CSV table of C-alpha atoms in Angstrom, one decimal:
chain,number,residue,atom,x,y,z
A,28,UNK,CA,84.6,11.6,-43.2
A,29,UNK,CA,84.0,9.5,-46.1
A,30,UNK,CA,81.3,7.6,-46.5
A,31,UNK,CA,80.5,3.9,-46.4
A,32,UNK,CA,78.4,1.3,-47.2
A,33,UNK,CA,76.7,-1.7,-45.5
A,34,UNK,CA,80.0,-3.5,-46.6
A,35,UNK,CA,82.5,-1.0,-45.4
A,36,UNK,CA,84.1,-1.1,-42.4
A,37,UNK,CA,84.7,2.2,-40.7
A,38,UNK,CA,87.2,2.6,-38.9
A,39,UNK,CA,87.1,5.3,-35.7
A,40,UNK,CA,90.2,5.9,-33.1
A,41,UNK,CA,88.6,6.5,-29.9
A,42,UNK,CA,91.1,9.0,-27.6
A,43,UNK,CA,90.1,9.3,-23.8
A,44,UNK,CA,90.5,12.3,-21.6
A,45,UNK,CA,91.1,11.4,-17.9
A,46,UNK,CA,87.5,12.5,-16.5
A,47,UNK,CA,85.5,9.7,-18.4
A,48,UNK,CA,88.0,6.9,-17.3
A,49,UNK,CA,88.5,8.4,-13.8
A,50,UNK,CA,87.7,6.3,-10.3
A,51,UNK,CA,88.7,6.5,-6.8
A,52,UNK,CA,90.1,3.4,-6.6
A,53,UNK,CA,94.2,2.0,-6.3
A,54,UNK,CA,93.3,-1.0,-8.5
A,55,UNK,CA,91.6,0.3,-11.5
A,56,UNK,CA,93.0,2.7,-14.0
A,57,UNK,CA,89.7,2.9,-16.3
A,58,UNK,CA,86.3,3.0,-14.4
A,59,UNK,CA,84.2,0.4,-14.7
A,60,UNK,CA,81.5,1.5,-17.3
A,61,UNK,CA,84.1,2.2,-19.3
A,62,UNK,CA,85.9,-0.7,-19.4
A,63,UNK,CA,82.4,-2.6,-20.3
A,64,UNK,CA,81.8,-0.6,-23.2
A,65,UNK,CA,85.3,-1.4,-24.3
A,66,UNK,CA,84.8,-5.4,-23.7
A,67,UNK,CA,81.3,-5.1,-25.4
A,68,UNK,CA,81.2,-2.9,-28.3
A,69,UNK,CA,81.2,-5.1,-31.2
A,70,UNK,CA,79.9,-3.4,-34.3
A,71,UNK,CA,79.7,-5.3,-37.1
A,72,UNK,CA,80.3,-2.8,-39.7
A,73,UNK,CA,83.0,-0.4,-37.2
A,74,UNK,CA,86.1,-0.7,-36.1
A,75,UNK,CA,87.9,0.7,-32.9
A,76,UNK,CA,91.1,1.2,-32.0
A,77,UNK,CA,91.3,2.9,-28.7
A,78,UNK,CA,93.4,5.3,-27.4
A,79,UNK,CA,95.0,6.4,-24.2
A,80,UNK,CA,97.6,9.5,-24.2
A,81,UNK,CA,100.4,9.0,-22.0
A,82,UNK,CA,99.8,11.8,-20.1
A,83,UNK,CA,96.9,11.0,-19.4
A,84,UNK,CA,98.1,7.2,-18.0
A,85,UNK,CA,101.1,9.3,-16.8
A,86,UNK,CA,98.5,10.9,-14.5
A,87,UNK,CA,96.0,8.0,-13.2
A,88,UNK,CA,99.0,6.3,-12.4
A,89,UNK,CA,100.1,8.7,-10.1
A,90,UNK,CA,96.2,9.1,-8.7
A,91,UNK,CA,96.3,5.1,-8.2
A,92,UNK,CA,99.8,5.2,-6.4
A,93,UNK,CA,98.9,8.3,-4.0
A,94,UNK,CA,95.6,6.0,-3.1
A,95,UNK,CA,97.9,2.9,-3.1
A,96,UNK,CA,100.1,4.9,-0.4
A,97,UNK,CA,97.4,5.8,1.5
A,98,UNK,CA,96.7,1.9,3.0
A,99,UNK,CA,100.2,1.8,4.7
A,100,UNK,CA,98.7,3.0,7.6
A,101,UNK,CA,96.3,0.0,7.6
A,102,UNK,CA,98.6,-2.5,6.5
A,103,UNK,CA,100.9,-1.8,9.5
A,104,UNK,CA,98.4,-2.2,12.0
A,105,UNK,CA,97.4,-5.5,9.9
A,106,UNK,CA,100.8,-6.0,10.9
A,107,UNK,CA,100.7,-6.0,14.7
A,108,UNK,CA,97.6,-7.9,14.8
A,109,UNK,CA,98.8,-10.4,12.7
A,110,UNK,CA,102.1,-10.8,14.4
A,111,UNK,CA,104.5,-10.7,11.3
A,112,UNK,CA,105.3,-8.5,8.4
A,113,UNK,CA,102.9,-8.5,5.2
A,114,UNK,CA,106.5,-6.7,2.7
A,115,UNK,CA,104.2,-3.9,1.7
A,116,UNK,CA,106.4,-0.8,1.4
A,117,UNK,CA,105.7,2.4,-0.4
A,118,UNK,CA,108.0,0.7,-3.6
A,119,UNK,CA,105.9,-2.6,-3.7
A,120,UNK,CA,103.0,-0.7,-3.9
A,121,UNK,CA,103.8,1.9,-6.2
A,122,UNK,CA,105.2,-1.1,-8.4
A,123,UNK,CA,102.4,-3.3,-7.9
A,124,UNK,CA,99.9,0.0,-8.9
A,125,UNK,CA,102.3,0.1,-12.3
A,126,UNK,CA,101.6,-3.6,-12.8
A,127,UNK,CA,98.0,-3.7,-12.6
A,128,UNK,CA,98.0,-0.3,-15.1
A,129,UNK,CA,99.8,-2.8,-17.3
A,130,UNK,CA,98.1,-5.5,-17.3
A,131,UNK,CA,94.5,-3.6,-17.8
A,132,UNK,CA,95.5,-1.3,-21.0
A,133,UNK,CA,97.2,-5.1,-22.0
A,134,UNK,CA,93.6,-7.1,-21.4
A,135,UNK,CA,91.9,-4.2,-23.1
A,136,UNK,CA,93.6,-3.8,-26.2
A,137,UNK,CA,94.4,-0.3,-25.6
A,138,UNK,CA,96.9,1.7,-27.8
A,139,UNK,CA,99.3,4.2,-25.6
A,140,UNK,CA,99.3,7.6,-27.5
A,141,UNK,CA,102.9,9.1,-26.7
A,142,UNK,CA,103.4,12.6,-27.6
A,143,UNK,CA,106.2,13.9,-29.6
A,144,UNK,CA,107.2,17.0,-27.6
A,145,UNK,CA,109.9,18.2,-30.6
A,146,UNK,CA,106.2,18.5,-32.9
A,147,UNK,CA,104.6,21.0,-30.3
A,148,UNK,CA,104.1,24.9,-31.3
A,149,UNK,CA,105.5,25.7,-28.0
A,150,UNK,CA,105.3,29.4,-28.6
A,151,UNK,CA,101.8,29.1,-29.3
A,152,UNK,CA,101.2,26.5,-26.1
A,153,UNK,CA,103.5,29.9,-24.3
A,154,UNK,CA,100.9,32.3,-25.9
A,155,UNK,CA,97.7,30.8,-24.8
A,156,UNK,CA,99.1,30.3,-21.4
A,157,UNK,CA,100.0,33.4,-20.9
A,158,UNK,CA,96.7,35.3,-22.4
A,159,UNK,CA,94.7,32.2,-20.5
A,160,UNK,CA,92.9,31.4,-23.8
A,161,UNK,CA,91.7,27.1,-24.2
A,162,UNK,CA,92.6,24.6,-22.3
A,163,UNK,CA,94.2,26.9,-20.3
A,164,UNK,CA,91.8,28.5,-17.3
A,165,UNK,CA,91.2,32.0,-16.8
A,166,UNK,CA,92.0,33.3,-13.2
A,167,UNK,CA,95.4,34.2,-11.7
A,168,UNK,CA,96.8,31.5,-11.5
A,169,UNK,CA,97.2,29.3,-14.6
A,170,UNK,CA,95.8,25.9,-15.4
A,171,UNK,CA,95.5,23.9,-18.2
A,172,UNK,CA,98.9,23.0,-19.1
A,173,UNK,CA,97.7,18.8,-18.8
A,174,UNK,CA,94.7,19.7,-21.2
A,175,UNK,CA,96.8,21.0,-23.5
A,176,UNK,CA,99.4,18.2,-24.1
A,177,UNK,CA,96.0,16.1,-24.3
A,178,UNK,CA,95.0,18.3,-27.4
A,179,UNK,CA,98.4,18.2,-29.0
A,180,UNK,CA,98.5,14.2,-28.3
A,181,UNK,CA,94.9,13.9,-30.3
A,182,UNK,CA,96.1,16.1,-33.0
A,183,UNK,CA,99.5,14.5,-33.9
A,184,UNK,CA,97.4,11.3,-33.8
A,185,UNK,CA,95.1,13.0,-36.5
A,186,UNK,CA,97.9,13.9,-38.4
A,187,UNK,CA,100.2,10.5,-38.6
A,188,UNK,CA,97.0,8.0,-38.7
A,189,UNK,CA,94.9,9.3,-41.2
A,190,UNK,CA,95.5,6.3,-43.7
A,191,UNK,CA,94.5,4.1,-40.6
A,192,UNK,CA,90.9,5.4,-39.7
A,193,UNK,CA,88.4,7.5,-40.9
A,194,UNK,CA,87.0,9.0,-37.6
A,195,UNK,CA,88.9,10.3,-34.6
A,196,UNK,CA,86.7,10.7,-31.4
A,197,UNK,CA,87.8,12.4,-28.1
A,198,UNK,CA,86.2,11.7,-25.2
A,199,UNK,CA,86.4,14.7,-22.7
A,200,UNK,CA,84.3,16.5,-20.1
A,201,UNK,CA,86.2,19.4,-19.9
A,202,UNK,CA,84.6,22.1,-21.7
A,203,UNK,CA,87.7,24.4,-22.1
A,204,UNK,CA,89.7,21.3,-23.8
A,205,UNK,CA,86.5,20.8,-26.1
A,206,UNK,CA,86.6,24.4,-26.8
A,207,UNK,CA,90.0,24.4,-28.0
A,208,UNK,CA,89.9,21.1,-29.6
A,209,UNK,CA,86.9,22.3,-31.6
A,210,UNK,CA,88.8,25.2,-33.1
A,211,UNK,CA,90.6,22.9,-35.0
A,212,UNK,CA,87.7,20.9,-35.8
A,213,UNK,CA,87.4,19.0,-39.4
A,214,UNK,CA,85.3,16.7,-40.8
A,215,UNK,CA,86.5,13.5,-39.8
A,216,UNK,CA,87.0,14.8,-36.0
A,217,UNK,CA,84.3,14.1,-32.9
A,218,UNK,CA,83.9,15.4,-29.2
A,219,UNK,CA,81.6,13.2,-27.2
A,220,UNK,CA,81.4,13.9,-23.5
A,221,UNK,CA,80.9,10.5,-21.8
A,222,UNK,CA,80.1,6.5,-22.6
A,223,UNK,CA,76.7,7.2,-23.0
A,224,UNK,CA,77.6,9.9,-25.7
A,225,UNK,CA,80.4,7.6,-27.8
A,226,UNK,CA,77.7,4.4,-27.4
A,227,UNK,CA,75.3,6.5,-29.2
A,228,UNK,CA,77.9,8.1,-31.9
A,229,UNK,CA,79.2,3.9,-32.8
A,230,UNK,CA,75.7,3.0,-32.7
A,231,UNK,CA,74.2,5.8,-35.1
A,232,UNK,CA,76.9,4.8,-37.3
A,233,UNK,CA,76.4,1.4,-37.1
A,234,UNK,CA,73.5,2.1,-38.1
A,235,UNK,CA,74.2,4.3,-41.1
A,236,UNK,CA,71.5,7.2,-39.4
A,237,UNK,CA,72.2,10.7,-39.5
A,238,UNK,CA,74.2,11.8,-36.7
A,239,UNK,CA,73.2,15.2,-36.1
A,240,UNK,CA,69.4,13.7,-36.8
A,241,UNK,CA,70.2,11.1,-33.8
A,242,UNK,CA,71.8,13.3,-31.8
A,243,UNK,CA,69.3,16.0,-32.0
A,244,UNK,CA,66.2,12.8,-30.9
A,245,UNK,CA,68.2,12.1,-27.6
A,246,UNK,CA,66.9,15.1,-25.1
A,247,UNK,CA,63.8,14.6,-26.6
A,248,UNK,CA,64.3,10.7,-25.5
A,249,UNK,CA,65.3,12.0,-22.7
A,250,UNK,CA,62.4,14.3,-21.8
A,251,UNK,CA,59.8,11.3,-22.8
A,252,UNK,CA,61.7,8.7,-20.2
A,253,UNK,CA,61.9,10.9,-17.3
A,254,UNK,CA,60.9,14.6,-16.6
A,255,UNK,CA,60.8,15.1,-12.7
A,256,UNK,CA,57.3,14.9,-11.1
A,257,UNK,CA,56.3,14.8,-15.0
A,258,UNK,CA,53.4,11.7,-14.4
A,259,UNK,CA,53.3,11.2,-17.9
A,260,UNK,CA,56.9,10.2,-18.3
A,261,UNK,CA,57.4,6.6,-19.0
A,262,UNK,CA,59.7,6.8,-15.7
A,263,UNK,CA,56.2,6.8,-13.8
A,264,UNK,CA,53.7,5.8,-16.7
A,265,UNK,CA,55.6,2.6,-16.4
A,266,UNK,CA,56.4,2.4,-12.7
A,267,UNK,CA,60.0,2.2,-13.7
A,268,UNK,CA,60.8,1.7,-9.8
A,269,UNK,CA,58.6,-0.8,-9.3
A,270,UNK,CA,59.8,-2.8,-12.1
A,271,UNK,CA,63.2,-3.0,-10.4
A,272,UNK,CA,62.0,-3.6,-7.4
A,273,UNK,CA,60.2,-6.4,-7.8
A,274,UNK,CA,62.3,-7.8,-11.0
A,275,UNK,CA,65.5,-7.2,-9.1
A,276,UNK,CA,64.6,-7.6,-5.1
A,277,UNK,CA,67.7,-9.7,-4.7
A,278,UNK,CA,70.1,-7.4,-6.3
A,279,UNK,CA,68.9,-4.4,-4.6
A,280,UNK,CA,69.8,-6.1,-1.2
A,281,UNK,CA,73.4,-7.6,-2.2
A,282,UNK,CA,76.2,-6.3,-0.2
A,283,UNK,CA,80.0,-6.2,-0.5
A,284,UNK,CA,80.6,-9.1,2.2
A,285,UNK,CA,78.7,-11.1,4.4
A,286,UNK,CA,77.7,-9.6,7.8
A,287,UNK,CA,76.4,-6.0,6.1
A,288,UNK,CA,73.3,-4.0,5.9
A,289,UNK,CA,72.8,-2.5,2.5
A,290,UNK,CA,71.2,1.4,2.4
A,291,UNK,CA,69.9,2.2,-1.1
A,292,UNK,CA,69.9,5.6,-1.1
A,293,UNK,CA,69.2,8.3,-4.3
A,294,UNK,CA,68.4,6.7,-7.7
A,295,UNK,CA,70.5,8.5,-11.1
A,296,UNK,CA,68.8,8.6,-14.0
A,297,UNK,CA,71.6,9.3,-16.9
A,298,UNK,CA,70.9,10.3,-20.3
A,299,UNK,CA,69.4,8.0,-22.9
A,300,UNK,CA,71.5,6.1,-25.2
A,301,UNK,CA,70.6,5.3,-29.0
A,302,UNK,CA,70.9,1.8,-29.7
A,303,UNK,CA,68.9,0.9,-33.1
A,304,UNK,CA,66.4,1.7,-35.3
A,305,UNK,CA,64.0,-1.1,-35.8
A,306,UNK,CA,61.4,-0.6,-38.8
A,307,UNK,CA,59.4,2.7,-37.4
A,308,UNK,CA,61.1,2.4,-33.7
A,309,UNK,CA,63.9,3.7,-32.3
A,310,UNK,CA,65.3,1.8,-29.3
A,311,UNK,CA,66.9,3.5,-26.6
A,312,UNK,CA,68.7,2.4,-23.6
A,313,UNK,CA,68.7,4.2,-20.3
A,314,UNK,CA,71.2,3.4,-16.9
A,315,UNK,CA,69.5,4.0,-13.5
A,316,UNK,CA,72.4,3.8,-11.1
A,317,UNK,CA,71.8,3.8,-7.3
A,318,UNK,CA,73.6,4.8,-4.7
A,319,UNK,CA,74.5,2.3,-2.5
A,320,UNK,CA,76.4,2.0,1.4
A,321,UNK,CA,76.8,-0.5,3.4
A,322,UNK,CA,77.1,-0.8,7.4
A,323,UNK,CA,77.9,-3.1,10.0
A,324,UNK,CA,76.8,-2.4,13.5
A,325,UNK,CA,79.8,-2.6,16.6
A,326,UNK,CA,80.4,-1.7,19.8
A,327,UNK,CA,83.1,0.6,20.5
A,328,UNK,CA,84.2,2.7,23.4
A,329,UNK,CA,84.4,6.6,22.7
A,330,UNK,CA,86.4,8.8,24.6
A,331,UNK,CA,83.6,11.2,25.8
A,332,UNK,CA,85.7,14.6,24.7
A,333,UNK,CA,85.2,13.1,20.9
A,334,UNK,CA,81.2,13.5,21.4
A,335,UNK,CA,80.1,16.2,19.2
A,336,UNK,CA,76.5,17.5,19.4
A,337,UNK,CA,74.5,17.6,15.7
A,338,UNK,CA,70.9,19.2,15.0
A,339,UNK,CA,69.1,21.2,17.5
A,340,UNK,CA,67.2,18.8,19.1
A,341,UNK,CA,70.3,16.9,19.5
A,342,UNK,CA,69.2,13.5,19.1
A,343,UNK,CA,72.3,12.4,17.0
A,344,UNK,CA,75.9,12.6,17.8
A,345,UNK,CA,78.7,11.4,15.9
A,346,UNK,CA,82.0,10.3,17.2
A,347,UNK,CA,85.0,10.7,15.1
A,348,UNK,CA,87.6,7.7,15.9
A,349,UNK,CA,90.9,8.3,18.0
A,350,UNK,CA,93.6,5.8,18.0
A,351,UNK,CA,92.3,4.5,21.3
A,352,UNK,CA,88.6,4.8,19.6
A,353,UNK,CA,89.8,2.3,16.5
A,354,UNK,CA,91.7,-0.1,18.9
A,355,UNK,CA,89.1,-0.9,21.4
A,356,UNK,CA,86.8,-2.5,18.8
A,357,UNK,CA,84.9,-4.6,22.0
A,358,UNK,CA,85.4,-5.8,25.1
A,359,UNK,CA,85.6,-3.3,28.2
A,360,UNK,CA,88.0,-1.3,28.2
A,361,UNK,CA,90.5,-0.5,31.5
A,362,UNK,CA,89.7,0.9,34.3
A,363,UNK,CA,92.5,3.7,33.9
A,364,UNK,CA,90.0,4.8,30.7
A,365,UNK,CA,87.4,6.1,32.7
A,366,UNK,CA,86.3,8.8,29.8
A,367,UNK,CA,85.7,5.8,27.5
A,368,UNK,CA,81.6,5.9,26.8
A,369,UNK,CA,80.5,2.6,25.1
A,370,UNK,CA,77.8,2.8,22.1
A,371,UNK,CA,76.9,0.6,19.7
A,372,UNK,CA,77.8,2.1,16.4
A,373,UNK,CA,76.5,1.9,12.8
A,374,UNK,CA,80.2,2.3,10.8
A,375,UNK,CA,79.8,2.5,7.0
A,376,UNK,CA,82.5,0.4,5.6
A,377,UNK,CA,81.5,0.7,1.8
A,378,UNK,CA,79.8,2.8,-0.7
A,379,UNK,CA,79.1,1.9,-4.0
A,380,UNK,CA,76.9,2.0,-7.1
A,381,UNK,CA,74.4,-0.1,-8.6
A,382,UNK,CA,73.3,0.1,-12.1
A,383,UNK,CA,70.3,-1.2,-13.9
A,384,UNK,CA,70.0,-1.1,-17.9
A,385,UNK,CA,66.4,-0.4,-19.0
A,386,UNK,CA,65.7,-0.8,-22.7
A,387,UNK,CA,63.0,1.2,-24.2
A,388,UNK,CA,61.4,1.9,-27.8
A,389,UNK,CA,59.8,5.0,-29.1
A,390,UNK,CA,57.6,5.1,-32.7
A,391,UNK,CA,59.3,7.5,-35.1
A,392,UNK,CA,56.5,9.3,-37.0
A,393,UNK,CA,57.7,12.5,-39.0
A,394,UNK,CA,60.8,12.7,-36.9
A,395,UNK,CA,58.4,12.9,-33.6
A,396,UNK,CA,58.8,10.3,-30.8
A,397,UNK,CA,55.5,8.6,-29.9
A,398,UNK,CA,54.0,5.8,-27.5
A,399,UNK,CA,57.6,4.7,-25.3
A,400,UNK,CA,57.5,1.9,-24.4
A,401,UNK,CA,59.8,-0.8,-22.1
A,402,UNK,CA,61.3,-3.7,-23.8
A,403,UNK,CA,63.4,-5.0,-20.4
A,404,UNK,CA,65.1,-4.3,-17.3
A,405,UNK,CA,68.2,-6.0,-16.8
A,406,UNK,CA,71.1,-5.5,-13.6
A,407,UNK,CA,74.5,-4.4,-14.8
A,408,UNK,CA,76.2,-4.6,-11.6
A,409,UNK,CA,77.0,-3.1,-8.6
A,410,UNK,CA,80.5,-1.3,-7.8
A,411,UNK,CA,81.9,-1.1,-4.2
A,412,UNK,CA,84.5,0.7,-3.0
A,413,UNK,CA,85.8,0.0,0.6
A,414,UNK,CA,86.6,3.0,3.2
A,415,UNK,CA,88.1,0.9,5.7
A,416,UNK,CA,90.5,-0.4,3.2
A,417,UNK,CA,91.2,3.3,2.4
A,418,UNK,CA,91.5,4.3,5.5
A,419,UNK,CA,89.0,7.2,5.0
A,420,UNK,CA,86.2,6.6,7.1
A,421,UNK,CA,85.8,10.3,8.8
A,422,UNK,CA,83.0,9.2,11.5
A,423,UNK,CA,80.9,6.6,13.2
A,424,UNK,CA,76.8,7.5,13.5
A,425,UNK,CA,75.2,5.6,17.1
A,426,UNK,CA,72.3,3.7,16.6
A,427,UNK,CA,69.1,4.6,18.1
């Protein structure tokens, strides 16, 4: 990679594998976290240009339209209750999923990455399947081929854009496509695992540090903002929790739609991310994300054979929901339903996640990190998914 000055602009293609971009929804093709970063990142001295293979679309798109699929079920009885049709058919969905994939790589500015199949070594993509070498997974049964059309898509773009950037940057979590990736490693190529990862690469060059000195601080970052049951860490030094708590009471209580109880349930704590040096500090930024559900309490009538017995004092049941189950949501049911046992019911309709950005500095003193400290504690938003809209709510826990 050639170097640059405070007047340079560098310019770094960012290519994305399908694990860092991947969510359970029908409606998003690029996770949330994601998508901010992509909004966001401004560097004043970089610029991106990011990258999406079209396999890898080729393949969330198909994830979006099988989830899309899965609501028919719920839209038909939306159907019956509503007394006339809603013109939601496997096609309109599937082309309504292709849509929204459209219009999101559209609002984001980013590039498709096709991949030229008549520029592919296929003997050698035969070869490593066969002999099970990177991407392709060792076992009987082979796996990789995906990964591998990823690699070639990254490297073709290597080759044909190298008058248009400096950098090229995949994002992957999957070690056996980093492993062959990085046997054709150069110079002016990067693997970064996640956000967190590529935030710190743009901002240590942004900042014109050394990245394998930056890179080498961030467990030790890490280690000083949270070791578990560590008192010392600025986690509890600083009462991190707390902080949240108090600063954000009315965030950690927020639900999806009126009528809910929110359950906060365990708190994440990812790795740190660099964001600047500042005279002798180094400022970091670390995402706490909390997982979230959220309930709504009903009576319903259970047919009694659907009781199941859990824990040996057996002092919870759960009740998974028959047709007959679903449909009575109140009211009593007939008297040809004797077996029908009413109970009022706790039913998880969401689950989501709820991250909170804290900044933190550290003193740099020799290349040792000294006296952390927290600069703020801001809410970056919650995500919610809905099971009832997915039609994957399993079972129904009885209140007390």
């Amino acid at each position: 990679m050639k170097p640059h000055s405070a007047n340079d602009s560098l310019s770094v293609a960012v290519v994305f594998d399908s694990n860092p971009i991947f969510n359970t929804t029908s409606t998003e093709i690029i996770r949330e976290e994601c998508g901010h970063f992509i909004r966001t990142s401004k560097p004043t001295h970089i610029s991106i240009s990011w990258y999406l293979p079209d396999v890898v679309r080729q393949e969330r798109l198909f994830q979006m339209q099988e989830h899309a699929l899965e609501l028919l079920p719920s839209i038909a009885k939306l159907e019956t209750i509503l007394g006339r049709p809603l013109d939601a058919s496997a096609d309109t969905l599937r082309s309504g999923v292709e849509r929204l994939v459209a219009e999101t790589i559209k609002s984001l500015g980013i590039i498709e990455l096709p991949l030229d199949p008549a520029r592919v070594d296929w003997a050698k993509v035969v070869a490593m399947s066969t002999r099970r070498l990177p991407p392709f997974e060792r076992g009987k049964k082979e796996k990789g081929f995906r990964d591998a059309l990823i690699a070639e898509s990254f490297f073709q773009l290597h080759i044909d854009a190298q008058s248009l950037h400096d950098l090229f940057v995949l994002v992957t979590q999957d070690a056996l496509l980093k492993t062959a990736v990085e046997s054709n490693l150069t110079q002016d190529l990067r693997i970064v695992q996640d956000i967190s990862a590529l935030a710190t690469l743009v901002n240590t060059l942004e900042s014109q540090l050394d990245e394998k000195f930056i890179k080498g601080l961030v467990p030790i970052a890490g280690g000083l903002f949270f070791k578990p049951k560590q008192r010392d860490s600025l986690y509890y030094r600083g009462k991190v929790k707390n902080l949240i708590e108090q600063q954000c009471a009315t965030e950690l209580q927020a639900v999806p739609s009126n009528g809910l109880t929110r359950c906060n349930g365990t708190w994440r704590i990812a790795r740190p991310t660099f964001l600047r040096k500042e005279d002798n500090e180094i400022v970091w930024s670390t995402k706490i994300s909390i997982v979230a559900t959220a309930t709504v309490r009903q009576r319903r009538y259970v047919p009694l054979s659907e009781l199941r017995m859990k824990g040996p004092a057996a002092s919870e049941y759960r009740a998974r929901p028959t047709a007959t189950s679903v449909t009575l949501l109140s009211g009593t049911p007939e008297a040809s339903q004797p077996d029908l046992e009413p109970m009022d019911l706790e039913i998880t309709t969401h689950k989501g996640v709820d991250v909170y950005d804290v900044t933190w500095a550290t003193r740099i003193d020799g290349g040792t990190l000294k006296e952390p400290r927290i600069v703020s504690i801001v809410h970056d938003g919650a995500t919610w998914e809905s099971l009832i809209d997915q039609g994957v709510i399993d079972y129904l826990t009885p209140l007390p």
